[in-house]
Coordinates of C-alpha atoms and ligand atoms in Angstrom, one line a residue:
M1 CA 53.7 33.9 -84.5
D2 CA 50.3 32.8 -83.3
S3 CA 48.0 35.2 -85.0
S4 CA 43.9 33.3 -83.9
P5 CA 41.6 36.5 -82.7
L6 CA 41.7 36.0 -79.0
Y7 CA 38.0 37.2 -77.1
L8 CA 38.7 38.9 -73.7
G9 CA 36.0 38.3 -71.0
F10 CA 36.4 40.7 -67.3
D11 CA 34.4 39.4 -64.1
F12 CA 34.1 42.8 -61.6
S13 CA 33.4 40.5 -59.0
T14 CA 32.8 41.9 -54.9
Q15 CA 36.4 40.8 -54.2
Q16 CA 38.1 41.0 -56.8
L17 CA 38.9 41.8 -60.5
K18 CA 39.2 38.9 -62.6
A19 CA 39.6 38.5 -66.4
V20 CA 40.2 35.6 -68.4
V21 CA 41.8 35.6 -72.8
V22 CA 40.3 32.5 -74.6
D23 CA 41.6 31.9 -78.0
G24 CA 39.2 31.5 -80.0
K25 CA 40.7 29.3 -82.8
N26 CA 40.0 26.7 -80.4
L27 CA 38.5 28.4 -77.4
D28 CA 41.5 26.8 -74.3
V29 CA 42.3 29.8 -72.3
V30 CA 45.1 31.1 -72.9
H31 CA 45.4 33.8 -70.1
H32 CA 44.0 34.4 -66.6
S33 CA 44.5 37.3 -64.1
S34 CA 43.5 39.5 -60.8
V35 CA 43.5 42.1 -58.9
Q36 CA 42.6 41.0 -55.1
F37 CA 40.7 44.5 -53.8
D38 CA 41.5 44.3 -50.2
S39 CA 45.2 43.2 -50.6
E40 CA 45.8 45.0 -53.2
L41 CA 44.6 48.1 -52.9
P42 CA 44.6 49.0 -49.6
E43 CA 44.3 52.8 -49.8
F44 CA 40.2 52.2 -50.1
R45 CA 40.5 49.7 -46.2
T46 CA 37.5 47.6 -47.5
Q47 CA 36.6 44.0 -46.2
G48 CA 36.0 41.9 -48.7
G49 CA 36.1 44.3 -51.2
V50 CA 32.5 46.7 -49.6
H51 CA 32.5 48.9 -46.6
V52 CA 29.7 47.9 -44.1
H53 CA 28.4 51.2 -42.6
A54 CA 27.4 51.5 -39.2
D55 CA 24.0 51.1 -39.1
G56 CA 25.3 47.4 -40.4
L57 CA 22.6 47.4 -43.5
T58 CA 24.4 49.8 -45.7
V59 CA 27.2 47.9 -48.1
T60 CA 28.8 49.8 -50.4
S61 CA 32.3 49.4 -52.7
P62 CA 34.7 53.0 -53.7
V63 CA 34.4 53.2 -57.8
L64 CA 37.8 54.5 -57.9
M65 CA 39.0 51.3 -56.3
W66 CA 36.9 49.1 -59.5
V67 CA 39.2 51.4 -62.1
K68 CA 42.4 51.8 -60.3
A69 CA 41.8 47.8 -60.5
L70 CA 41.2 47.5 -64.0
D71 CA 45.0 50.2 -64.6
L72 CA 46.5 47.6 -62.5
L73 CA 44.8 44.4 -64.2
L74 CA 45.6 46.0 -67.4
A75 CA 49.3 46.7 -66.7
K76 CA 50.0 43.1 -64.7
M77 CA 48.2 41.7 -68.6
E78 CA 50.7 43.6 -70.4
G79 CA 53.3 42.4 -68.0
A80 CA 52.7 39.0 -68.8
G81 CA 53.1 39.0 -73.0
L82 CA 49.6 39.3 -73.5
D83 CA 49.3 40.7 -76.9
F84 CA 46.1 43.2 -76.7
S85 CA 46.2 43.7 -80.2
R86 CA 44.5 40.0 -81.4
V87 CA 41.9 40.6 -79.0
A88 CA 38.9 41.0 -81.4
A89 CA 36.6 41.9 -79.0
L90 CA 35.8 41.6 -75.5
S91 CA 32.6 41.7 -72.7
G92 CA 32.1 41.4 -68.6
S93 CA 29.9 41.1 -66.3
A94 CA 30.4 42.1 -62.7
Q95 CA 28.6 41.9 -59.5
Q96 CA 24.8 42.2 -60.0
H97 CA 22.5 45.3 -58.6
G98 CA 25.5 47.8 -57.7
S99 CA 24.6 51.0 -58.8
V100 CA 27.2 53.7 -60.1
Y101 CA 26.4 57.0 -60.4
W102 CA 28.0 59.8 -62.5
R103 CA 28.1 63.3 -62.1
R104 CA 27.0 65.8 -64.8
G105 CA 29.2 66.8 -67.5
A106 CA 31.4 62.9 -66.6
A107 CA 30.2 61.7 -70.0
E108 CA 32.5 64.5 -71.3
T109 CA 35.2 63.5 -69.0
L110 CA 34.6 59.8 -70.6
R111 CA 34.5 60.9 -74.2
R112 CA 37.9 61.8 -74.0
L113 CA 39.5 58.5 -73.6
K114 CA 38.2 58.6 -77.1
T115 CA 41.3 60.7 -77.7
S116 CA 45.6 59.7 -76.8
S117 CA 45.9 59.9 -73.7
T118 CA 48.9 57.9 -70.7
S119 CA 47.6 59.2 -66.8
P120 CA 45.9 56.3 -65.2
L121 CA 42.1 55.8 -65.3
H122 CA 41.7 56.5 -62.0
L123 CA 43.1 60.1 -62.0
L124 CA 41.0 60.6 -65.1
L125 CA 37.6 59.2 -63.8
Q126 CA 38.3 60.6 -60.4
D127 CA 35.7 63.8 -60.3
C128 CA 33.4 61.6 -62.6
F129 CA 30.7 60.1 -59.1
L130 CA 28.5 61.9 -57.7
L131 CA 29.1 58.9 -54.9
S132 CA 31.9 57.8 -54.5
D133 CA 30.7 55.0 -52.6
S134 CA 28.3 53.0 -54.4
P135 CA 25.6 50.3 -53.4
V136 CA 26.1 46.6 -53.9
W137 CA 24.3 43.6 -53.5
M138 CA 25.2 43.3 -50.1
D139 CA 23.6 45.2 -49.2
S140 CA 20.0 45.8 -47.1
S141 CA 18.9 48.4 -46.2
T142 CA 16.0 49.3 -48.2
S143 CA 12.8 47.7 -46.4
N144 CA 11.2 51.1 -46.7
Q145 CA 11.5 51.3 -50.6
C146 CA 10.6 47.8 -51.2
Q147 CA 7.5 48.0 -49.1
Q148 CA 7.2 51.5 -50.9
L149 CA 7.4 50.0 -54.9
E150 CA 5.2 46.8 -53.9
A151 CA 2.6 49.5 -52.8
A152 CA 3.2 51.5 -55.6
V153 CA 2.8 48.6 -58.1
G154 CA -0.1 46.9 -56.7
G155 CA 2.0 44.0 -54.3
A156 CA 4.5 42.2 -54.3
R157 CA 2.9 39.4 -56.7
R158 CA 2.7 42.4 -59.6
L159 CA 6.0 43.4 -59.2
A160 CA 7.5 39.3 -59.7
E161 CA 5.5 39.4 -62.9
T162 CA 6.4 42.4 -64.5
T163 CA 10.0 42.1 -63.2
G164 CA 10.9 38.8 -62.0
S165 CA 11.0 39.4 -58.4
R166 CA 9.5 41.2 -56.1
A167 CA 10.8 43.8 -54.1
Y168 CA 14.5 43.1 -52.8
E169 CA 16.6 45.3 -50.9
R170 CA 19.3 44.5 -53.1
F171 CA 17.9 45.7 -56.1
T172 CA 18.7 48.4 -57.6
A173 CA 15.2 50.3 -57.9
N174 CA 15.8 50.1 -54.7
Q175 CA 19.0 51.4 -53.9
I176 CA 18.1 54.8 -56.8
A177 CA 15.6 55.5 -54.6
K178 CA 16.7 55.5 -51.3
V179 CA 19.7 57.5 -52.7
L180 CA 17.0 59.9 -53.9
Q181 CA 15.6 60.6 -50.7
T182 CA 18.7 60.8 -48.0
G183 CA 21.4 60.9 -50.6
P184 CA 23.0 65.0 -52.1
P185 CA 20.9 67.9 -52.7
N186 CA 20.1 68.6 -56.1
F187 CA 20.9 64.5 -56.8
L188 CA 18.6 64.8 -59.7
L189 CA 20.4 68.3 -61.3
D190 CA 23.6 66.8 -60.4
C191 CA 23.2 63.6 -61.7
E192 CA 23.9 62.6 -65.3
R193 CA 24.3 58.8 -65.4
I194 CA 22.9 56.2 -63.8
S195 CA 25.0 52.9 -64.1
L196 CA 25.0 49.2 -63.3
V197 CA 28.5 48.0 -62.4
S198 CA 28.8 46.2 -65.4
S199 CA 27.0 48.6 -67.5
F200 CA 29.9 50.9 -65.7
A201 CA 33.3 49.2 -67.0
A202 CA 31.8 49.0 -70.6
S203 CA 31.3 52.6 -70.2
I204 CA 34.8 52.8 -69.9
F205 CA 35.9 50.8 -73.0
L206 CA 33.8 52.4 -74.8
G207 CA 34.7 56.1 -74.2
D208 CA 31.0 57.1 -73.2
Y209 CA 28.0 55.3 -71.8
G210 CA 27.6 51.2 -72.5
A211 CA 24.1 50.3 -72.2
I212 CA 22.8 48.8 -69.2
D213 CA 22.4 44.7 -71.0
L214 CA 18.3 42.8 -70.8
S215 CA 19.8 40.1 -68.5
D216 CA 21.4 42.5 -65.7
G217 CA 19.6 45.3 -66.4
S218 CA 16.3 42.4 -65.1
G219 CA 17.6 42.6 -61.7
M220 CA 16.6 46.3 -61.0
N221 CA 13.0 45.5 -60.9
L222 CA 12.6 47.1 -62.7
L223 CA 12.5 46.1 -66.3
D224 CA 9.5 44.6 -67.5
L225 CA 10.3 41.2 -68.2
R226 CA 8.1 40.8 -71.6
T227 CA 7.9 43.9 -73.4
R228 CA 11.8 44.1 -72.5
T229 CA 11.7 48.1 -71.7
W230 CA 11.8 49.4 -69.2
S231 CA 8.2 49.4 -66.4
Q232 CA 7.2 53.2 -66.8
A233 CA 5.1 52.3 -63.2
C234 CA 8.3 50.9 -61.8
L235 CA 10.4 54.2 -63.0
D236 CA 7.1 56.4 -61.9
A237 CA 7.0 54.7 -58.6
T238 CA 11.1 54.7 -57.6
A239 CA 12.6 58.6 -59.4
P240 CA 11.9 61.2 -60.8
Q241 CA 13.3 61.3 -65.1
L242 CA 15.2 57.7 -64.1
E243 CA 14.7 57.0 -67.9
R244 CA 16.9 59.6 -69.2
L245 CA 18.9 58.4 -66.3
L246 CA 19.2 54.8 -67.2
G247 CA 19.6 55.0 -70.8
A248 CA 17.2 52.2 -73.2
P249 CA 18.6 48.2 -72.2
Q250 CA 20.2 46.2 -74.9
P251 CA 20.0 43.1 -76.0
S252 CA 23.0 41.5 -73.9
A253 CA 24.7 40.2 -77.5
S254 CA 25.1 43.9 -78.8
I255 CA 27.9 45.5 -80.0
L256 CA 28.2 48.4 -78.1
G257 CA 31.3 50.1 -80.6
P258 CA 34.9 49.7 -81.2
V259 CA 36.8 49.8 -77.9
C260 CA 38.2 53.8 -77.5
S261 CA 41.7 55.1 -78.1
Y262 CA 43.3 55.3 -74.9
F263 CA 43.4 51.3 -75.4
V264 CA 44.5 51.7 -78.2
H265 CA 47.6 53.7 -77.4
R266 CA 48.4 52.3 -74.2
Y267 CA 48.3 48.8 -74.2
G268 CA 47.7 47.9 -77.9
F269 CA 44.6 46.9 -78.2
S270 CA 43.9 47.5 -82.1
P271 CA 41.4 50.0 -82.9
R272 CA 38.2 47.0 -84.6
C273 CA 38.6 45.3 -81.2
K274 CA 35.0 45.4 -80.1
V275 CA 33.3 46.1 -76.8
V276 CA 30.1 44.0 -76.8
T277 CA 26.9 44.9 -73.3
F278 CA 28.4 43.6 -70.1
T279 CA 26.4 41.7 -67.7
G280 CA 25.8 40.4 -64.1
D281 CA 28.3 37.8 -62.7
N282 CA 25.3 35.2 -62.9
P283 CA 23.9 35.3 -66.5
A284 CA 27.7 35.2 -67.5
S285 CA 28.4 32.2 -65.2
L286 CA 24.9 31.2 -66.7
A287 CA 27.1 31.5 -70.8
G288 CA 30.3 29.4 -69.3
M289 CA 28.6 26.6 -68.9
R290 CA 26.9 26.8 -71.7
L291 CA 23.6 26.0 -70.8
Q292 CA 20.5 25.1 -72.6
E293 CA 16.9 25.0 -73.4
G294 CA 15.2 23.1 -70.2
D295 CA 18.8 22.5 -68.3
V296 CA 19.5 23.0 -64.6
A297 CA 22.4 24.3 -63.4
V298 CA 23.6 23.0 -59.9
S299 CA 26.1 24.9 -57.6
L300 CA 26.7 22.6 -54.8
G301 CA 28.8 25.1 -52.2
T302 CA 28.5 27.2 -49.2
S303 CA 24.6 28.1 -50.1
D304 CA 23.6 26.4 -53.0
T305 CA 22.5 28.7 -56.5
L306 CA 20.2 26.8 -59.0
F307 CA 19.9 28.5 -62.9
L308 CA 16.7 27.4 -64.5
W309 CA 16.5 27.8 -69.0
L310 CA 13.0 29.1 -69.6
Q311 CA 11.3 29.0 -72.6
Q312 CA 8.6 30.9 -70.7
P313 CA 8.8 33.2 -68.1
R314 CA 6.8 32.4 -64.7
P315 CA 7.9 34.8 -62.0
A316 CA 6.4 33.6 -57.9
L317 CA 7.8 35.3 -54.7
E318 CA 10.3 34.3 -54.5
G319 CA 13.7 33.2 -56.9
H320 CA 14.8 35.2 -59.6
V321 CA 13.9 35.0 -63.6
F322 CA 15.8 37.2 -65.4
C323 CA 16.1 37.8 -69.7
N324 CA 18.4 34.9 -71.0
P325 CA 21.7 36.2 -71.5
V326 CA 23.0 34.1 -74.5
E327 CA 19.0 33.6 -76.1
P328 CA 17.3 37.0 -77.1
T329 CA 13.9 35.2 -76.6
A330 CA 14.3 33.3 -73.9
Y331 CA 14.6 33.6 -69.9
M332 CA 16.9 32.7 -66.7
A333 CA 15.7 32.1 -63.3
L334 CA 18.1 32.0 -60.7
L335 CA 17.3 30.3 -56.7
C336 CA 19.2 30.7 -53.8
F337 CA 19.0 28.3 -51.1
K338 CA 20.8 29.0 -48.1
N339 CA 21.3 25.7 -46.4
G340 CA 23.4 24.1 -48.7
S341 CA 27.2 22.3 -47.6
L342 CA 27.5 24.0 -44.3
T343 CA 24.4 21.0 -43.3
R344 CA 25.7 18.7 -45.5
E345 CA 29.1 18.8 -43.6
R346 CA 27.5 18.7 -39.8
I347 CA 25.3 15.7 -40.8
R348 CA 28.2 14.3 -41.8
D349 CA 30.0 15.0 -38.9
Q350 CA 27.5 13.3 -36.8
L351 CA 27.6 9.8 -38.3
S352 CA 31.2 9.2 -37.0
P353 CA 33.5 12.2 -35.0
G354 CA 36.0 14.1 -37.7
G355 CA 33.1 12.3 -40.2
S356 CA 34.5 12.1 -44.1
W357 CA 32.5 11.6 -47.0
E358 CA 33.3 8.1 -47.6
G359 CA 31.5 7.5 -44.0
F360 CA 28.3 10.3 -46.1
S361 CA 28.5 8.0 -48.8
A362 CA 27.9 4.7 -47.3
A363 CA 25.3 5.5 -45.3
L364 CA 23.6 6.6 -49.5
R365 CA 24.5 3.5 -50.5
A366 CA 23.1 1.4 -47.7
T367 CA 19.4 3.1 -47.5
P368 CA 17.1 3.1 -50.9
P369 CA 15.4 5.6 -52.4
G370 CA 12.5 7.4 -50.3
N371 CA 13.7 6.8 -46.9
N372 CA 10.6 4.2 -46.6
G373 CA 9.0 7.4 -46.8
I374 CA 10.9 9.3 -44.2
I375 CA 11.2 13.4 -45.2
G376 CA 13.6 15.8 -44.0
F377 CA 14.1 19.3 -43.2
Y378 CA 17.2 20.9 -42.5
F379 CA 17.3 24.7 -42.1
D380 CA 19.7 25.4 -39.8
R381 CA 20.1 28.8 -40.3
M382 CA 17.0 31.0 -42.1
E383 CA 16.9 29.8 -45.3
I384 CA 15.4 31.7 -48.2
T385 CA 13.8 29.2 -50.6
P386 CA 11.3 28.3 -48.7
P387 CA 12.2 31.3 -45.3
A388 CA 11.7 29.0 -42.3
V389 CA 14.0 28.2 -40.4
G390 CA 14.7 25.0 -38.1
V391 CA 15.0 20.9 -38.5
Y392 CA 12.0 19.2 -39.2
R393 CA 12.0 15.3 -40.0
F394 CA 8.5 13.0 -40.9
D395 CA 8.1 9.4 -41.0
A396 CA 5.7 7.7 -44.0
D397 CA 2.6 8.7 -42.6
D398 CA 3.7 12.4 -42.1
G399 CA 3.7 12.4 -38.5
E400 CA 6.7 14.7 -36.8
V401 CA 9.6 12.1 -35.3
S402 CA 12.5 13.8 -33.1
Q403 CA 15.0 11.8 -34.5
L404 CA 16.6 8.8 -37.5
S405 CA 19.2 7.3 -37.3
A406 CA 23.0 8.4 -38.9
Q407 CA 21.8 6.9 -42.2
Q408 CA 18.4 7.6 -42.4
E409 CA 18.8 11.5 -41.2
V410 CA 21.9 11.4 -44.4
R411 CA 19.5 10.7 -46.6
A412 CA 16.7 12.5 -45.5
L413 CA 19.0 15.5 -45.6
V414 CA 20.2 15.3 -49.6
E415 CA 16.0 13.4 -50.7
G416 CA 14.9 17.2 -48.8
Q417 CA 17.6 19.7 -50.3
F418 CA 17.1 18.0 -53.2
L419 CA 13.8 17.5 -53.2
S420 CA 13.4 21.0 -52.7
R421 CA 15.8 22.5 -55.7
R422 CA 13.7 20.6 -58.1
L423 CA 10.4 21.8 -56.4
H424 CA 11.1 25.0 -56.2
A425 CA 12.5 25.3 -59.5
E426 CA 9.0 23.9 -61.1
R427 CA 7.5 26.2 -59.7
L428 CA 9.6 28.9 -61.5
G429 CA 9.0 27.0 -64.7
H430 CA 11.2 24.3 -65.0
A431 CA 9.9 21.2 -66.9
P432 CA 12.2 19.0 -68.4
A433 CA 12.5 17.3 -71.4
A434 CA 14.0 14.0 -73.5
G435 CA 18.2 15.7 -74.2
S436 CA 17.8 18.3 -70.9
R437 CA 20.9 18.3 -68.1
V438 CA 21.4 19.4 -64.7
L439 CA 24.7 20.5 -64.7
A440 CA 26.8 20.1 -61.4
T441 CA 28.9 22.4 -60.2
G442 CA 31.0 23.6 -56.8
G443 CA 32.5 22.0 -54.3
A444 CA 30.1 19.0 -53.5
S445 CA 29.8 17.4 -57.2
S446 CA 32.2 15.1 -56.9
N447 CA 30.9 13.1 -54.1
R448 CA 29.0 10.2 -56.8
E449 CA 26.3 9.5 -54.6
L450 CA 25.3 12.1 -54.0
L451 CA 25.2 13.5 -57.6
Q452 CA 23.2 9.9 -58.0
V453 CA 20.1 11.0 -55.6
L454 CA 20.2 14.1 -57.5
A455 CA 19.8 12.6 -61.2
D456 CA 17.0 10.0 -59.0
V457 CA 15.3 13.0 -57.6
F458 CA 15.4 15.1 -60.8
D459 CA 14.8 11.8 -63.1
T460 CA 17.4 14.1 -65.1
S461 CA 20.5 13.1 -66.3
V462 CA 23.8 15.2 -63.7
Y463 CA 26.3 16.0 -66.1
T464 CA 29.7 18.1 -63.7
L465 CA 31.3 20.7 -65.9
H466 CA 34.8 21.8 -63.4
L467 CA 35.6 25.0 -64.8
S468 CA 37.5 27.2 -62.1
D469 CA 35.8 30.1 -62.9
S470 CA 32.6 29.4 -65.5
T471 CA 32.6 33.6 -65.3
C472 CA 34.9 35.1 -66.7
L473 CA 35.3 32.3 -69.3
G474 CA 31.5 33.5 -69.9
S475 CA 33.0 36.5 -70.6
A476 CA 35.0 35.9 -73.1
Y477 CA 32.2 33.6 -74.7
R478 CA 30.4 36.2 -74.9
A479 CA 32.3 38.5 -76.5
L480 CA 33.1 36.1 -79.3
H481 CA 29.9 35.4 -79.8
G482 CA 28.4 39.4 -80.4
L483 CA 31.6 39.3 -83.2
V484 CA 28.3 37.1 -85.0
A485 CA 25.2 36.8 -83.3
E486 CA 24.0 39.4 -85.3
S487 CA 24.5 37.3 -89.0
G488 CA 21.9 34.8 -86.2
V489 CA 24.4 32.7 -85.4
S490 CA 23.7 31.4 -82.3
F491 CA 25.2 31.5 -79.0
R492 CA 25.6 27.8 -78.7
E493 CA 26.8 27.4 -82.0
S494 CA 29.6 30.1 -81.6
V495 CA 30.9 28.3 -78.2
R496 CA 30.8 24.5 -79.7
E497 CA 34.5 24.0 -79.6
G498 CA 34.3 25.1 -75.3
A499 CA 35.0 22.2 -72.4
E500 CA 32.1 19.6 -72.5
P501 CA 31.1 18.7 -69.5
Q502 CA 31.1 15.0 -68.2
L503 CA 27.8 12.5 -68.0
V504 CA 28.4 11.2 -63.9
A505 CA 24.9 9.7 -62.7
T506 CA 21.7 8.8 -64.7
P507 CA 18.7 8.4 -63.4
H508 CA 17.7 4.8 -61.7
P509 CA 14.5 3.5 -63.9
A510 CA 11.9 3.2 -60.6
A511 CA 13.5 6.5 -58.7
R512 CA 10.8 8.5 -60.9
Q513 CA 7.2 6.8 -59.2
V514 CA 9.1 6.7 -55.4
Y515 CA 10.3 10.9 -56.2
G516 CA 7.5 11.9 -58.2
S517 CA 5.3 11.2 -55.3
M518 CA 7.6 12.6 -52.4
L519 CA 7.8 15.6 -54.1
K520 CA 3.9 16.0 -54.0
R521 CA 4.1 15.5 -50.1
Y522 CA 7.8 17.2 -49.5
A523 CA 5.6 20.4 -50.7
R524 CA 2.6 19.2 -48.5
L525 CA 4.2 19.7 -45.7
E526 CA 6.5 22.3 -46.6
E527 CA 3.6 24.1 -46.3
R528 CA 2.6 22.7 -43.6
I529 CA 6.0 23.9 -42.1
L530 CA 5.5 27.6 -43.6
Q531 CA 1.5 27.6 -42.1
T532 CA 3.2 26.6 -38.4
A533 CA 5.9 29.2 -38.8
I534 CA 3.4 31.6 -39.9
Q535 CA 1.3 31.0 -37.0
G536 CA 4.0 30.5 -33.9
A537 CA 5.1 34.1 -35.3
A538 CA 1.0 35.2 -34.0
G539 CA 1.6 33.6 -30.3
T540 CA 1.0 30.0 -31.2
P541 CA 4.5 28.4 -30.5
P542 CA 5.3 26.2 -33.2
S543 CA 6.3 22.1 -32.2
V544 CA 9.8 22.6 -33.3
T545 CA 12.8 20.3 -32.7
P546 CA 15.6 21.7 -31.2
L547 CA 17.7 23.7 -33.7
P548 CA 21.3 21.7 -33.3
Q549 CA 24.9 23.8 -32.5
L550 CA 26.6 24.2 -35.3
Ligands
5FX1 C1 22.4 37.7 -57.2 O1 20.9 38.2 -56.8 C2 23.1 38.6 -56.3 O2 22.9 39.9 -55.2 C3 24.7 37.5 -56.1 O3 24.4 36.6 -57.2 C4 25.6 38.9 -56.8 O4 25.3 38.4 -58.2 C5 27.2 38.3 -56.5 F1 28.3 38.9 -57.3

């Protein structure tokens, strides 16, 4: 019988609850399970795990759906024969920014989980929540609260410098302010605790309120990134008594305590199994990819997402800086680009009817790095980074042109996208050093020619990492690290057995000069586009090439 310790990682994501178990001996994944909210818990009537309200802006999820999903998931895992007694530690992650409001007296109910009970969790906890539906990250109904917060702390830049992000509608401070302004009367009197979705989930395993971890706590517009404590100015601007309602944030590798008796009696967990702080899905994914200092992870999906490992925070008006989830003195940054794969597919299809990726690759092979000075911006939909829309093409003299050959257009798109990723990463403090890596993940990361351009533009070797679920895996890794972190073992050391990324592209020596100067031009042209858009909004029509039909 195998008796090596197991490490369990959960992910409470928007559409499903997932779990992964890794074997401590070699970090192999030995089990994974999931529960889909819409189809397996239809009584909650969610679509994609959420309720979109009549205003089209408010988006919430039922708290008891998450609790019931946990009952169901653990039963599935038990049914599959998982030996919970071997789990030495568990941790988890959740969608970021969402908030859970515990009713006065809920702590006592939670503590009852420390005595044996066999009732389902959702029945035991059914009266614990002041709001039956929690605001989640897809909510964008708090523009007024964002303006109020920025005004109260001295502007968007000041807020970003303190908390790592300017005010965002989905960030928890603005959600809490809205609940206070529009929620139940006596809210402050009746609310005992406010959790993030991550710390709410940890609380159930603990049978007590679990602390918010510093990394997920950075997505609230409330945490001072440098002191790693709540910012008094942000607390005061959001709600009275907020410090009491949030509790003190904890480092991401903290052990919160042992798993409570409920799980020991009902599922056979060991009473020695430790609960390590739960974090946000993006920080957990950074852990799952085992990112290191100087690395940047580029996820090439419907939208492109960048994770950066930063030693020093350099927050800006775009993107987000969080405390690093695996290195207590470092930071991470998150950048989202809405125009990713859909735009690449549109330009691919322009090459030939029904277009193929082979044709796309051939176009990259047939055109030189730097595209003879052509630079393109392809914001088919309103971009997040930077906030601009439209398609703009420039020749080597920075003159706007309306058309390119199909092959030039492929290169202009790919180079433009990667120059943008590099420019905005550097603005947040990304500074590659010897040994730095670009880790490419997501659908488009199987295209070698595309990855060669990525290596050339970033002047950094590109590796691919095909993990089926870096978030859940990151949670299991963090559980393992939590057990040894106090004795000074680094995260990297504790998970050195994990899957190694594969080297797929090294930068061409001549590319450094080409893209070094092109990056400066790209920044200037981007600024010009943004200025034109501002003037356009003020009444002067911008000279924008009409958008192609999607
Ligand atoms: C990050 O800021 C986000 O809002 C999303 O990536 C959520 O965490 C998705 F769950």
